[in-house]
Coordinates of C-alpha atoms in Angstrom, one line a residue:
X25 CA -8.2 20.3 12.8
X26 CA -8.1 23.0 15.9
X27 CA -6.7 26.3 14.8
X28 CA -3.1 27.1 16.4
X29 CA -1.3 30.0 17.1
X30 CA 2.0 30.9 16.1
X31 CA 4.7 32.1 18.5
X32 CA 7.0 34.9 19.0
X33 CA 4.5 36.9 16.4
X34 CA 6.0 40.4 15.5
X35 CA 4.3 43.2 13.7
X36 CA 6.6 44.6 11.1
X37 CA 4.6 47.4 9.2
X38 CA 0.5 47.9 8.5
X39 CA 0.9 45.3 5.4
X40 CA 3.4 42.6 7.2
X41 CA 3.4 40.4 10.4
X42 CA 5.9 37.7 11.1
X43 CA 6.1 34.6 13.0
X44 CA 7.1 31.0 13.9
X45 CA 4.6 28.1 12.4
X46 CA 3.7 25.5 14.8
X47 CA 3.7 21.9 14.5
X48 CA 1.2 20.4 12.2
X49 CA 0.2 18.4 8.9
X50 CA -2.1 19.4 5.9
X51 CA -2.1 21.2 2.6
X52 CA -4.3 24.8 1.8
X53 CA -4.4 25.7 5.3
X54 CA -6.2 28.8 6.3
X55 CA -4.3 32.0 8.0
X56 CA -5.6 34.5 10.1
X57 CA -4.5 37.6 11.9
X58 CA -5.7 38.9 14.8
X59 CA -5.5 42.4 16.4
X60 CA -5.8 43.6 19.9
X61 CA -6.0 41.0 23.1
X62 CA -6.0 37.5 22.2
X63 CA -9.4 37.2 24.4
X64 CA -11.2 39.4 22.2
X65 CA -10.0 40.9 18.8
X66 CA -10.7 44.0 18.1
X67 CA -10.0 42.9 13.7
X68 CA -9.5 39.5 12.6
X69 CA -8.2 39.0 8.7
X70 CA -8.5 35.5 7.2
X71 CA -6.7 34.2 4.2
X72 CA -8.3 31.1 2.7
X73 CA -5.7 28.0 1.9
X74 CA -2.5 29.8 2.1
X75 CA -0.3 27.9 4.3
X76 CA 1.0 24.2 3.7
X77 CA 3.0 22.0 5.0
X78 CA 5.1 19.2 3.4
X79 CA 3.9 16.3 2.4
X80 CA 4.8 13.0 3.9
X81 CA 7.3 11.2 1.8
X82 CA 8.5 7.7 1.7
X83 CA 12.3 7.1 2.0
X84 CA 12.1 3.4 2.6
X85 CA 10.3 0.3 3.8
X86 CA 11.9 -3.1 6.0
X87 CA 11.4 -5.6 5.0
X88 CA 10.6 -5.1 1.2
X89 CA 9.1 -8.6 0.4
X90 CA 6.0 -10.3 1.9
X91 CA 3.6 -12.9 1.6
X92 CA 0.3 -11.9 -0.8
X93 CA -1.7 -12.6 1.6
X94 CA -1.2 -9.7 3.4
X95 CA -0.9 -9.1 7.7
X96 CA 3.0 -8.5 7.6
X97 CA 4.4 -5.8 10.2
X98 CA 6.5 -3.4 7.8
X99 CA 8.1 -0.3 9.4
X100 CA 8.0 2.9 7.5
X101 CA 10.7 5.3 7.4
X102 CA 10.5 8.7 6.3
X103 CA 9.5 12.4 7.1
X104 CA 6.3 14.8 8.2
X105 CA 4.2 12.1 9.3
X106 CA 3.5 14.5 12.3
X107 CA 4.9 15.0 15.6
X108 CA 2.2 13.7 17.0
X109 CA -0.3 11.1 15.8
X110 CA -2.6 13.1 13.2
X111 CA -3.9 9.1 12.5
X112 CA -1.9 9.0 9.2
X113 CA -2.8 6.1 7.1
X114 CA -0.5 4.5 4.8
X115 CA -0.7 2.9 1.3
X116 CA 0.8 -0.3 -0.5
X117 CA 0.0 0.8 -4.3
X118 CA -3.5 2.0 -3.8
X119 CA -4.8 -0.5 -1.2
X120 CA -4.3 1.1 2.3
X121 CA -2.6 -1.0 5.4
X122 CA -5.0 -2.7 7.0
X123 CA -3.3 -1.2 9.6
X124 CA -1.1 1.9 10.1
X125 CA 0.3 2.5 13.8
X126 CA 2.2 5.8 14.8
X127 CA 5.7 5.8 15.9
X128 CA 7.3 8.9 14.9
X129 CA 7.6 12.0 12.4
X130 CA 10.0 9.9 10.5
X131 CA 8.5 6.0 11.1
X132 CA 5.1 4.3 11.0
X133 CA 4.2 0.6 11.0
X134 CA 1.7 -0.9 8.2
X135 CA 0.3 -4.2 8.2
X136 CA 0.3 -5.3 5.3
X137 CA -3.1 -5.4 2.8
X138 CA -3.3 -8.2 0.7
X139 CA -2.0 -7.9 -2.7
X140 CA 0.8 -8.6 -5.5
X141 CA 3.1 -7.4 -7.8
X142 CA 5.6 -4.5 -6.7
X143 CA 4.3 -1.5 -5.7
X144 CA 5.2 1.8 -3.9
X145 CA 4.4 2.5 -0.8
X146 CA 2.9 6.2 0.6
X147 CA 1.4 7.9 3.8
X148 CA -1.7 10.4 3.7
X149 CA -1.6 12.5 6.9
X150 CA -3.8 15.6 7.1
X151 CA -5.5 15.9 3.3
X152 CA -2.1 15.3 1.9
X153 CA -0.8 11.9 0.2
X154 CA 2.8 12.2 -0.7
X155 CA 3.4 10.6 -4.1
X156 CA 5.0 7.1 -3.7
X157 CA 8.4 5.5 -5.1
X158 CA 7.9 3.3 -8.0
X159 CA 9.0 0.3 -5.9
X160 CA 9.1 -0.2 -2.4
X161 CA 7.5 -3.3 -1.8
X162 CA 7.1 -6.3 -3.1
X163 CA 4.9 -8.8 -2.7
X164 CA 6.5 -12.3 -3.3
X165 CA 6.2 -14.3 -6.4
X166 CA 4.0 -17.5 -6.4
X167 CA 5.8 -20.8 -5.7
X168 CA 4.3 -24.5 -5.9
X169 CA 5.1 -27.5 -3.4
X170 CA 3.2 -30.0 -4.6
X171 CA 0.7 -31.4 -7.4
X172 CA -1.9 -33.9 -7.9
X173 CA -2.3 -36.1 -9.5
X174 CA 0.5 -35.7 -11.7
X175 CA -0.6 -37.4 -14.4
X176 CA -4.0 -37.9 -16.7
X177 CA -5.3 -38.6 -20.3
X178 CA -4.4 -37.0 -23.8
X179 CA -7.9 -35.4 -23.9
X180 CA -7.5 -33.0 -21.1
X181 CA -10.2 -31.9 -18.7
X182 CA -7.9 -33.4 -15.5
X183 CA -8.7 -32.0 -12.4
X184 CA -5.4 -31.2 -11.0
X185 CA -4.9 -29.4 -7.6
X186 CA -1.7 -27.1 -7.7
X187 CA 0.0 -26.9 -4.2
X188 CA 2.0 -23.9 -2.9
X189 CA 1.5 -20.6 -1.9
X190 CA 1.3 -16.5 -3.0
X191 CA -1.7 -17.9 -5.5
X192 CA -3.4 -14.4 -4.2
X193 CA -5.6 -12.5 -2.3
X194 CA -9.0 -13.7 -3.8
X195 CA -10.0 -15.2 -7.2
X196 CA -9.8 -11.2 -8.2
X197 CA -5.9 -12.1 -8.7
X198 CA -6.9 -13.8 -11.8
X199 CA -4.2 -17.1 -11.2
X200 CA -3.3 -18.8 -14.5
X201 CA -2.4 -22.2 -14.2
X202 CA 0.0 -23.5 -17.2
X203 CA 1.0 -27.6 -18.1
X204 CA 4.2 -26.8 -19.9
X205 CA 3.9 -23.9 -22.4
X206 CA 0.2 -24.7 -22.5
X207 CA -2.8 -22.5 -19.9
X208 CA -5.2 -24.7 -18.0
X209 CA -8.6 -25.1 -19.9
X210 CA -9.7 -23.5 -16.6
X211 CA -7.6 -22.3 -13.4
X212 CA -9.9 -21.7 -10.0
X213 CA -8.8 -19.9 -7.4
X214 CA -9.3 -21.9 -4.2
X215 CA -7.2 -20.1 -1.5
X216 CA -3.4 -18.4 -1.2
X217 CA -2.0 -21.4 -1.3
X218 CA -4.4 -23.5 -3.8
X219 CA -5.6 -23.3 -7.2
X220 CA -7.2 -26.2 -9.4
X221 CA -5.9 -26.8 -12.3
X222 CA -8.3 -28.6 -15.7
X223 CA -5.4 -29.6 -17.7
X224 CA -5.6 -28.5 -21.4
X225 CA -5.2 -31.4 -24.4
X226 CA -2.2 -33.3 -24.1
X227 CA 0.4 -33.3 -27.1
X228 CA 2.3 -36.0 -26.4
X229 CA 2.7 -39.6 -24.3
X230 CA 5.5 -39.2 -22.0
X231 CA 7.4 -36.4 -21.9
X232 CA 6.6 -34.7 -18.2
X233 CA 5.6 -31.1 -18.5
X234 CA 7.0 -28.4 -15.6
X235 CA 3.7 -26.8 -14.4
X236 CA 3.3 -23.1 -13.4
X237 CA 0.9 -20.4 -11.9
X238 CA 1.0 -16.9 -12.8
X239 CA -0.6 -14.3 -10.2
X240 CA -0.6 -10.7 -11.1
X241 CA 2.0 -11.0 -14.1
X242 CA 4.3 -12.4 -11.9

């Protein structure tokens, strides 16, 4: 970014020069020294990548559960994100917000990237990432409202359409569809809220099996 000057800078000897850092974001800056008037210097000394400031940090994150398929407002809370907006982006795990909005040094908003599982959450401002907690949000677990049919013949290979929601963000999430303790011959991914289901060979006549999906170990 623009170079800018300190204030109230003192000399103190030939080898020393003290003053007050201004406002800013970003690791390895450069410092320089001027001497004589500001409009032109009669010596200029540079030191390469000496100055840093802190890197954001993420105290915590409301609310801390959302859908998998992303677009949820969450406001994060926690310090040097910049007094001013230096277009910080923030992070759920590794996948950035598909939208991070300024609000303070302590508190940004992200919308939510797809996702799943529960992940920390981090800001990059400047060329600084702070390092995430191990959990601060979590995306939640995938739930089923309906299935159909819900019944089909002892040799399997039942197309069954599993009903619900959190199923993931594409057929990347890998959904596993289970009959009992038994996987699906096959689980495909059809939307957040849909995965199909070709059942496995059955093992007995009646007994009704509970069926599960598993998304991202969860």
């Amino acid at each position: 970014g623009a170079e800018k000057a300190c204030t109230n800078a003192q000399w103190i000897s030939h080898t020393a020069v003290e003053c007050t850092v201004p406002s800013g974001v970003g690791a390895a800056l450069d410092v320089q020294v001027l001497l004589g008037p500001s409009q032109m210097p009669t010596e200029v000394y540079r030191g390469f990548g000496l100055f840093s400031y802190a890197a954001p940090a993420v105290t915590s994150v409301t609310p801390t559960v959302g859908n998998s398929a992303g677009g949820l407002p969450v406001t994060v809370t926690g310090t040097n994100f910049g007094v001013v907006d230096y277009e910080p982006r923030a992070f759920v795990g590794d996948t950035p917000c598909s939208r991070t909005l300024f609000v303070s040094d302590d508190r940004l908003v992200c919308v939510t990237p797809a996702g799943g599982g529960t992940v920390g959450v981090s800001v990059k401002v400047g060329n600084q990432r702070g390092t995430p907690p191990p959990s601060a949000f979590r995306y939640a677990v995938p739930f089923i409202t309906r299935v159909y049919p819900d019944s089909g013949p002892m040799s399997g290979n039942t197309q069954v359409t599993i009903v619900g929601n959190n199923f993931g963000r594409s057929a990347a999430s890998v959904p596993k569809a289970y009959i009992g303790k038994h996987a699906c011959a096959k689980t495909r991914w059809i939307s957040n809220m849909m995965v199909v289901c070709y059942t496995p060979r059955g093992s007995d006549l009646v007994y009704r099996h509970f069926v599960t999906v598993n998304v991202e170990g969860m």
